[in-house]
Amino acid sequence: MPSDKPAVSIGIDFGTSNTVVALAGADHSVRTLRFHHDGKDHDVYASALCFWQDRPGSSVPAKIEGGPWALEQMRESLTALRFIQSFKTFAASRTFQHTTIFRQRYRFEDLLATFLRTLARHAGPDLDLGAARVQIGRPVRFAGSHADDGLAMQRYGEAFGRLGATSPRYIYEPVGAAFSFARSLDRDATVLVADFGGGTSDFSIMRFSREAGLLRAEPLGHAGIGIAGDTFDARIVDHVVSPRLGKGGRYRSFGKILPIPVHYYGTLARWNELALMKGSADLRELHELARAALEPGPLEDFISLVENDLGFALYRAVSAAKVGLSREEAVEFHFADGDLELASTIHRADFEQWIAEDLGKLDRTVDQVMAEAGLAPEAIERVFLTGGTSFVPAVQQLFARRFGEAKLTAADQFESIAQGLALIGHADNPDQWAMAA
């Protein structure tokens, strides 16, 4: 009898910085969707949106692009625009109700659905969420100090449902990475997977075995924390960029000399919030502070950064410095656009001091996953570190101290989570992995 099982399984890794989509066939072959832009094939789709109007102030709806097309529009547009990045960070936030873009309100689910529509348009007919098994990755713990996981899943469900995914499976992102990694195992093993994303770091312990040639997997424990690559970027912004843009400065008010409020620099260090600062009350307050500042130049540069949508370019420069510190003891940070120029030498020893508290929290989260699994460190046979932050020497040292360097495998594999999610769709009992539905 013909099977009613869909021939295609889709895995979607919606990330803070990038989104990856993979397709798996019933024969367990798997491939990543490519997006052709500017003469190149991209295996990641930047998690960004750009809204613009050719006639600013008109009643005509804004034009919208996502992924690399959004980045291109942001860089080349000569008209009014709004550029949104890292918006996944708002998924579990009850305080984020909406943002207004060219007089239209967008809730989180509206932003996500709009983003997904741009992705589906560029993906073409391969991405039919209504005719396939759909597995969507989710963090073990969403980002945010008061993250509401239930709210995040409700918002995900509404957004993905608008594109036809009426009954998707939501699976922890490190479980997807584990499934992808397990294909390389040549024997049974207990594996700790550490997935370092942009907004969250997630940990899963899995026991993999093979029976009659079939891969079996048993989840033993999961834990997560809202500290990841963006957090490390924020430490560089706080110590290198913010002082150059007015942090620590003073202004005059009613005859008194007062310090510039620091909360504006918290926004500067969080890419998702910086993307929403344009047109906000905070930006209007910065204009007032600049007029009263004893040294207005740095605040004027901060305002220029926001008004000229330079946040993404700054983010890339900061991220490049962080990557460089994984290879070198010191790097030269440099960012320039027009009259705005920032330059500084960053030493790895200083960077490691800046992130020391974050590393301690990551270490305690590993304690949690080990406790949930009920295992001692020697019971872990392989450690798979994935994501760009896994190459930070201090992060690798954290795991080497606990489990031994010989057990570690690190890979900046953007595709591993999406491919693992797609493969789970063709597992014998895929519903067992939908632990966070």
PDB file of C-alpha atoms in Angstrom, residues 64-282:
ATOM      1  CA  ILE A  64       9.986  44.600   2.352  1.00  0.00           C
ATOM      2  CA  GLU A  65      12.972  42.327   1.875  1.00  0.00           C
ATOM      3  CA  GLY A  66      14.723  39.747   4.031  1.00  0.00           C
ATOM      4  CA  GLY A  67      18.018  37.880   4.194  1.00  0.00           C
ATOM      5  CA  PRO A  68      20.873  39.048   1.942  1.00  0.00           C
ATOM      6  CA  TRP A  69      18.389  41.136  -0.049  1.00  0.00           C
ATOM      7  CA  ALA A  70      17.595  43.093   3.129  1.00  0.00           C
ATOM      8  CA  LEU A  71      21.306  43.694   3.708  1.00  0.00           C
ATOM      9  CA  GLU A  72      21.736  44.891   0.130  1.00  0.00           C
ATOM     10  CA  GLN A  73      18.805  47.291   0.416  1.00  0.00           C
ATOM     11  CA  MET A  74      20.085  48.608   3.739  1.00  0.00           C
ATOM     12  CA  ARG A  75      23.536  49.305   2.295  1.00  0.00           C
ATOM     13  CA  GLU A  76      22.443  50.826  -1.007  1.00  0.00           C
ATOM     14  CA  SER A  77      19.130  52.554  -0.310  1.00  0.00           C
ATOM     15  CA  LEU A  78      19.000  56.321  -0.734  1.00  0.00           C
ATOM     16  CA  THR A  79      15.547  56.638   0.783  1.00  0.00           C
ATOM     17  CA  ALA A  80      13.931  56.246   4.209  1.00  0.00           C
ATOM     18  CA  LEU A  81      14.157  52.715   5.622  1.00  0.00           C
ATOM     19  CA  ARG A  82      13.923  50.607   8.768  1.00  0.00           C
ATOM     20  CA  PHE A  83      16.348  47.750   9.225  1.00  0.00           C
ATOM     21  CA  ILE A  84      15.471  45.033  11.762  1.00  0.00           C
ATOM     22  CA  GLN A  85      17.982  42.435  12.988  1.00  0.00           C
ATOM     23  CA  SER A  86      18.251  39.882  15.824  1.00  0.00           C
ATOM     24  CA  PHE A  87      14.497  40.084  16.404  1.00  0.00           C
ATOM     25  CA  LYS A  88      14.350  36.446  17.571  1.00  0.00           C
ATOM     26  CA  THR A  89      15.532  37.824  20.907  1.00  0.00           C
ATOM     27  CA  PHE A  90      12.053  39.331  21.421  1.00  0.00           C
ATOM     28  CA  ALA A  91      10.216  36.002  20.975  1.00  0.00           C
ATOM     29  CA  ALA A  92       9.719  35.297  24.688  1.00  0.00           C
ATOM     30  CA  SER A  93       9.439  38.900  25.864  1.00  0.00           C
ATOM     31  CA  ARG A  94       6.076  40.059  27.206  1.00  0.00           C
ATOM     32  CA  THR A  95       7.361  43.626  27.287  1.00  0.00           C
ATOM     33  CA  PHE A  96       7.745  43.585  23.503  1.00  0.00           C
ATOM     34  CA  GLN A  97       4.219  44.148  22.239  1.00  0.00           C
ATOM     35  CA  HIS A  98       4.879  45.746  18.858  1.00  0.00           C
ATOM     36  CA  THR A  99       7.025  48.128  16.887  1.00  0.00           C
ATOM     37  CA  THR A 100       5.691  50.701  14.431  1.00  0.00           C
ATOM     38  CA  ILE A 101       7.259  50.714  10.969  1.00  0.00           C
ATOM     39  CA  PHE A 102       6.027  53.363   8.542  1.00  0.00           C
ATOM     40  CA  ARG A 103       2.792  53.768  10.539  1.00  0.00           C
ATOM     41  CA  GLN A 104       2.054  50.021  10.600  1.00  0.00           C
ATOM     42  CA  ARG A 105       2.257  48.025  13.813  1.00  0.00           C
ATOM     43  CA  TYR A 106       4.194  44.763  13.824  1.00  0.00           C
ATOM     44  CA  ARG A 107       3.981  42.270  16.676  1.00  0.00           C
ATOM     45  CA  PHE A 108       6.706  39.639  16.969  1.00  0.00           C
ATOM     46  CA  GLU A 109       4.605  37.087  15.094  1.00  0.00           C
ATOM     47  CA  ASP A 110       4.044  39.651  12.325  1.00  0.00           C
ATOM     48  CA  LEU A 111       7.792  40.231  11.996  1.00  0.00           C
ATOM     49  CA  LEU A 112       8.499  36.497  11.928  1.00  0.00           C
ATOM     50  CA  ALA A 113       5.755  35.744   9.396  1.00  0.00           C
ATOM     51  CA  THR A 114       6.931  38.638   7.212  1.00  0.00           C
ATOM     52  CA  PHE A 115      10.504  37.339   7.409  1.00  0.00           C
ATOM     53  CA  LEU A 116       9.409  33.787   6.550  1.00  0.00           C
ATOM     54  CA  ARG A 117       7.440  35.016   3.528  1.00  0.00           C
ATOM     55  CA  THR A 118      10.568  36.656   2.113  1.00  0.00           C
ATOM     56  CA  LEU A 119      12.498  33.431   2.720  1.00  0.00           C
ATOM     57  CA  ALA A 120       9.826  31.294   1.060  1.00  0.00           C
ATOM     58  CA  ARG A 121       9.660  33.624  -1.934  1.00  0.00           C
ATOM     59  CA  HIS A 122      13.381  33.317  -2.551  1.00  0.00           C
ATOM     60  CA  ALA A 123      13.436  29.566  -1.807  1.00  0.00           C
ATOM     61  CA  GLY A 124      10.836  28.825  -4.483  1.00  0.00           C
ATOM     62  CA  PRO A 125       8.709  25.654  -4.725  1.00  0.00           C
ATOM     63  CA  ASP A 126      11.149  23.549  -2.670  1.00  0.00           C
ATOM     64  CA  LEU A 127       9.816  25.140   0.501  1.00  0.00           C
ATOM     65  CA  ASP A 128       6.209  23.938   0.750  1.00  0.00           C
ATOM     66  CA  LEU A 129       5.436  23.807   4.453  1.00  0.00           C
ATOM     67  CA  GLY A 130       1.939  22.483   3.831  1.00  0.00           C
ATOM     68  CA  ALA A 131       3.094  19.359   1.981  1.00  0.00           C
ATOM     69  CA  ALA A 132       5.979  18.184   4.148  1.00  0.00           C
ATOM     70  CA  ARG A 133       6.881  17.092   7.624  1.00  0.00           C
ATOM     71  CA  VAL A 134       8.144  20.241   9.308  1.00  0.00           C
ATOM     72  CA  GLN A 135      10.576  20.357  12.238  1.00  0.00           C
ATOM     73  CA  ILE A 136      11.393  23.751  13.718  1.00  0.00           C
ATOM     74  CA  GLY A 137      14.283  24.318  16.070  1.00  0.00           C
ATOM     75  CA  ARG A 138      13.824  26.157  19.337  1.00  0.00           C
ATOM     76  CA  PRO A 139      16.235  27.028  22.159  1.00  0.00           C
ATOM     77  CA  VAL A 140      16.181  25.019  25.351  1.00  0.00           C
ATOM     78  CA  ARG A 141      15.714  28.380  27.005  1.00  0.00           C
ATOM     79  CA  PHE A 142      14.739  31.504  25.098  1.00  0.00           C
ATOM     80  CA  ALA A 143      16.755  34.686  25.498  1.00  0.00           C
ATOM     81  CA  GLY A 144      15.684  37.319  28.009  1.00  0.00           C
ATOM     82  CA  SER A 145      15.842  37.841  31.756  1.00  0.00           C
ATOM     83  CA  HIS A 146      12.135  37.013  32.140  1.00  0.00           C
ATOM     84  CA  ALA A 147      11.681  34.771  29.110  1.00  0.00           C
ATOM     85  CA  ASP A 148       8.195  33.305  28.678  1.00  0.00           C
ATOM     86  CA  ASP A 149       8.703  30.095  26.696  1.00  0.00           C
ATOM     87  CA  GLY A 150       4.967  29.494  26.362  1.00  0.00           C
ATOM     88  CA  LEU A 151       4.484  32.920  24.807  1.00  0.00           C
ATOM     89  CA  ALA A 152       7.376  32.317  22.409  1.00  0.00           C
ATOM     90  CA  MET A 153       5.898  29.020  21.240  1.00  0.00           C
ATOM     91  CA  GLN A 154       2.489  30.637  20.775  1.00  0.00           C
ATOM     92  CA  ARG A 155       4.077  33.335  18.623  1.00  0.00           C
ATOM     93  CA  TYR A 156       6.069  30.762  16.632  1.00  0.00           C
ATOM     94  CA  GLY A 157       2.907  28.737  16.035  1.00  0.00           C
ATOM     95  CA  GLU A 158       0.980  31.702  14.672  1.00  0.00           C
ATOM     96  CA  ALA A 159       3.796  32.850  12.398  1.00  0.00           C
ATOM     97  CA  PHE A 160       4.665  29.464  10.932  1.00  0.00           C
ATOM     98  CA  GLY A 161       0.981  28.608  10.645  1.00  0.00           C
ATOM     99  CA  ARG A 162       0.470  31.552   8.292  1.00  0.00           C
ATOM    100  CA  LEU A 163       2.854  29.806   5.870  1.00  0.00           C
ATOM    101  CA  GLY A 164       1.033  26.481   6.033  1.00  0.00           C
ATOM    102  CA  ALA A 165       2.906  24.686   8.816  1.00  0.00           C
ATOM    103  CA  THR A 166      -0.212  23.769  10.782  1.00  0.00           C
ATOM    104  CA  SER A 167       1.272  20.913  12.853  1.00  0.00           C
ATOM    105  CA  PRO A 168       5.041  21.359  13.009  1.00  0.00           C
ATOM    106  CA  ARG A 169       7.272  19.685  15.563  1.00  0.00           C
ATOM    107  CA  TYR A 170       9.290  21.987  17.786  1.00  0.00           C
ATOM    108  CA  ILE A 171      12.594  20.391  18.727  1.00  0.00           C
ATOM    109  CA  TYR A 172      15.464  21.614  20.852  1.00  0.00           C
ATOM    110  CA  GLU A 173      18.198  23.019  18.609  1.00  0.00           C
ATOM    111  CA  PRO A 174      21.040  20.997  20.198  1.00  0.00           C
ATOM    112  CA  VAL A 175      19.045  17.801  19.562  1.00  0.00           C
ATOM    113  CA  GLY A 176      19.032  18.682  15.863  1.00  0.00           C
ATOM    114  CA  ALA A 177      22.786  19.290  16.003  1.00  0.00           C
ATOM    115  CA  ALA A 178      23.239  15.969  17.821  1.00  0.00           C
ATOM    116  CA  PHE A 179      21.386  14.045  15.113  1.00  0.00           C
ATOM    117  CA  SER A 180      23.578  15.617  12.471  1.00  0.00           C
ATOM    118  CA  PHE A 181      26.752  14.847  14.441  1.00  0.00           C
ATOM    119  CA  ALA A 182      25.658  11.245  15.143  1.00  0.00           C
ATOM    120  CA  ARG A 183      26.008  10.345  11.466  1.00  0.00           C
ATOM    121  CA  SER A 184      29.789  10.570  11.911  1.00  0.00           C
ATOM    122  CA  LEU A 185      29.917   8.230  14.929  1.00  0.00           C
ATOM    123  CA  ASP A 186      31.529   4.847  14.292  1.00  0.00           C
ATOM    124  CA  ARG A 187      30.393   3.332  17.594  1.00  0.00           C
ATOM    125  CA  ASP A 188      27.803   3.784  20.346  1.00  0.00           C
ATOM    126  CA  ALA A 189      28.473   6.900  22.402  1.00  0.00           C
ATOM    127  CA  THR A 190      27.115   9.267  25.015  1.00  0.00           C
ATOM    128  CA  VAL A 191      27.463  12.744  23.537  1.00  0.00           C
ATOM    129  CA  LEU A 192      27.237  16.217  25.053  1.00  0.00           C
ATOM    130  CA  VAL A 193      26.219  18.744  22.415  1.00  0.00           C
ATOM    131  CA  ALA A 194      26.834  22.430  23.123  1.00  0.00           C
ATOM    132  CA  ASP A 195      25.144  24.721  20.613  1.00  0.00           C
ATOM    133  CA  PHE A 196      26.299  28.334  20.832  1.00  0.00           C
ATOM    134  CA  GLY A 197      23.974  30.605  18.870  1.00  0.00           C
ATOM    135  CA  GLY A 198      23.631  34.358  18.743  1.00  0.00           C
ATOM    136  CA  GLY A 199      21.124  34.744  21.581  1.00  0.00           C
ATOM    137  CA  THR A 200      21.256  31.469  23.536  1.00  0.00           C
ATOM    138  CA  SER A 201      23.592  28.615  24.409  1.00  0.00           C
ATOM    139  CA  ASP A 202      21.918  25.209  24.629  1.00  0.00           C
ATOM    140  CA  PHE A 203      23.183  21.871  25.909  1.00  0.00           C
ATOM    141  CA  SER A 204      21.867  18.353  25.365  1.00  0.00           C
ATOM    142  CA  ILE A 205      23.224  14.952  26.392  1.00  0.00           C
ATOM    143  CA  MET A 206      22.246  12.115  24.058  1.00  0.00           C
ATOM    144  CA  ARG A 207      22.979   8.398  24.074  1.00  0.00           C
ATOM    145  CA  PHE A 208      23.412   7.133  20.490  1.00  0.00           C
ATOM    146  CA  SER A 209      23.433   3.472  19.488  1.00  0.00           C
ATOM    147  CA  ARG A 210      22.766   1.395  16.398  1.00  0.00           C
ATOM    148  CA  GLU A 211      20.450  -1.575  16.215  1.00  0.00           C
ATOM    149  CA  ALA A 212      20.151  -3.539  12.974  1.00  0.00           C
ATOM    150  CA  GLY A 213      21.812  -0.662  11.192  1.00  0.00           C
ATOM    151  CA  LEU A 214      19.320   1.915  12.495  1.00  0.00           C
ATOM    152  CA  LEU A 215      20.407   4.881  14.585  1.00  0.00           C
ATOM    153  CA  ARG A 216      18.781   5.002  17.996  1.00  0.00           C
ATOM    154  CA  ALA A 217      18.947   7.990  20.268  1.00  0.00           C
ATOM    155  CA  GLU A 218      17.968   8.509  23.889  1.00  0.00           C
ATOM    156  CA  PRO A 219      17.849  12.024  25.336  1.00  0.00           C
ATOM    157  CA  LEU A 220      19.349  12.159  28.821  1.00  0.00           C
ATOM    158  CA  GLY A 221      19.286  15.847  29.693  1.00  0.00           C
ATOM    159  CA  HIS A 222      18.819  19.398  28.406  1.00  0.00           C
ATOM    160  CA  ALA A 223      19.715  22.868  29.699  1.00  0.00           C
ATOM    161  CA  GLY A 224      20.053  26.338  28.233  1.00  0.00           C
ATOM    162  CA  ILE A 225      20.868  29.945  29.039  1.00  0.00           C
ATOM    163  CA  GLY A 226      20.401  33.310  27.335  1.00  0.00           C
ATOM    164  CA  ILE A 227      24.140  33.927  26.992  1.00  0.00           C
ATOM    165  CA  ALA A 228      25.864  33.419  23.646  1.00  0.00           C
ATOM    166  CA  GLY A 229      27.680  35.169  20.826  1.00  0.00           C
ATOM    167  CA  ASP A 230      25.710  38.415  21.100  1.00  0.00           C
ATOM    168  CA  THR A 231      26.552  38.586  24.815  1.00  0.00           C
ATOM    169  CA  PHE A 232      30.265  38.414  24.055  1.00  0.00           C
ATOM    170  CA  ASP A 233      29.792  41.083  21.371  1.00  0.00           C
ATOM    171  CA  ALA A 234      28.054  43.253  23.957  1.00  0.00           C
ATOM    172  CA  ARG A 235      31.118  43.113  26.232  1.00  0.00           C
ATOM    173  CA  ILE A 236      33.264  44.479  23.403  1.00  0.00           C
ATOM    174  CA  VAL A 237      30.706  47.204  22.689  1.00  0.00           C
ATOM    175  CA  ASP A 238      30.542  48.141  26.368  1.00  0.00           C
ATOM    176  CA  HIS A 239      34.314  48.440  26.829  1.00  0.00           C
ATOM    177  CA  VAL A 240      35.442  49.632  23.400  1.00  0.00           C
ATOM    178  CA  VAL A 241      32.577  51.314  21.538  1.00  0.00           C
ATOM    179  CA  SER A 242      30.340  52.894  24.179  1.00  0.00           C
ATOM    180  CA  PRO A 243      33.033  55.121  25.776  1.00  0.00           C
ATOM    181  CA  ARG A 244      33.749  56.560  22.322  1.00  0.00           C
ATOM    182  CA  LEU A 245      30.018  57.336  21.865  1.00  0.00           C
ATOM    183  CA  GLY A 246      29.525  59.253  25.073  1.00  0.00           C
ATOM    184  CA  LYS A 247      29.332  56.710  27.884  1.00  0.00           C
ATOM    185  CA  GLY A 248      30.885  58.280  30.971  1.00  0.00           C
ATOM    186  CA  GLY A 249      30.215  61.775  29.658  1.00  0.00           C
ATOM    187  CA  ARG A 250      28.325  64.553  31.421  1.00  0.00           C
ATOM    188  CA  TYR A 251      25.632  67.091  30.649  1.00  0.00           C
ATOM    189  CA  ARG A 252      24.290  70.264  32.217  1.00  0.00           C
ATOM    190  CA  SER A 253      20.749  70.373  33.640  1.00  0.00           C
ATOM    191  CA  PHE A 254      19.287  73.248  35.734  1.00  0.00           C
ATOM    192  CA  GLY A 255      22.744  74.381  36.767  1.00  0.00           C
ATOM    193  CA  LYS A 256      23.919  70.891  37.768  1.00  0.00           C
ATOM    194  CA  ILE A 257      26.471  68.654  36.037  1.00  0.00           C
ATOM    195  CA  LEU A 258      25.064  65.126  35.693  1.00  0.00           C
ATOM    196  CA  PRO A 259      26.335  61.873  34.158  1.00  0.00           C
ATOM    197  CA  ILE A 260      24.895  60.729  30.829  1.00  0.00           C
ATOM    198  CA  PRO A 261      22.330  57.965  31.668  1.00  0.00           C
ATOM    199  CA  VAL A 262      23.824  54.556  30.953  1.00  0.00           C
ATOM    200  CA  HIS A 263      20.663  52.769  29.752  1.00  0.00           C
ATOM    201  CA  TYR A 264      21.159  54.113  26.220  1.00  0.00           C
ATOM    202  CA  TYR A 265      24.389  52.102  26.076  1.00  0.00           C
ATOM    203  CA  GLY A 266      22.610  48.936  27.121  1.00  0.00           C
ATOM    204  CA  THR A 267      20.493  49.437  24.011  1.00  0.00           C
ATOM    205  CA  LEU A 268      23.626  50.070  21.942  1.00  0.00           C
ATOM    206  CA  ALA A 269      25.067  46.717  23.045  1.00  0.00           C
ATOM    207  CA  ARG A 270      21.920  44.730  22.218  1.00  0.00           C
ATOM    208  CA  TRP A 271      21.568  44.488  18.442  1.00  0.00           C
ATOM    209  CA  ASN A 272      17.855  43.670  18.535  1.00  0.00           C
ATOM    210  CA  GLU A 273      17.076  46.805  20.563  1.00  0.00           C
ATOM    211  CA  LEU A 274      19.461  49.041  18.608  1.00  0.00           C
ATOM    212  CA  ALA A 275      17.589  48.073  15.429  1.00  0.00           C
ATOM    213  CA  LEU A 276      14.382  49.488  16.963  1.00  0.00           C
ATOM    214  CA  MET A 277      15.907  52.682  18.376  1.00  0.00           C
ATOM    215  CA  LYS A 278      15.376  54.746  15.219  1.00  0.00           C
ATOM    216  CA  GLY A 279      12.307  56.933  15.715  1.00  0.00           C
ATOM    217  CA  SER A 280      12.055  56.015  19.403  1.00  0.00           C
ATOM    218  CA  ALA A 281      11.712  58.209  22.490  1.00  0.00           C
ATOM    219  CA  ASP A 282      15.271  57.239  23.426  1.00  0.00           C
TER     220      ASP A 282
END
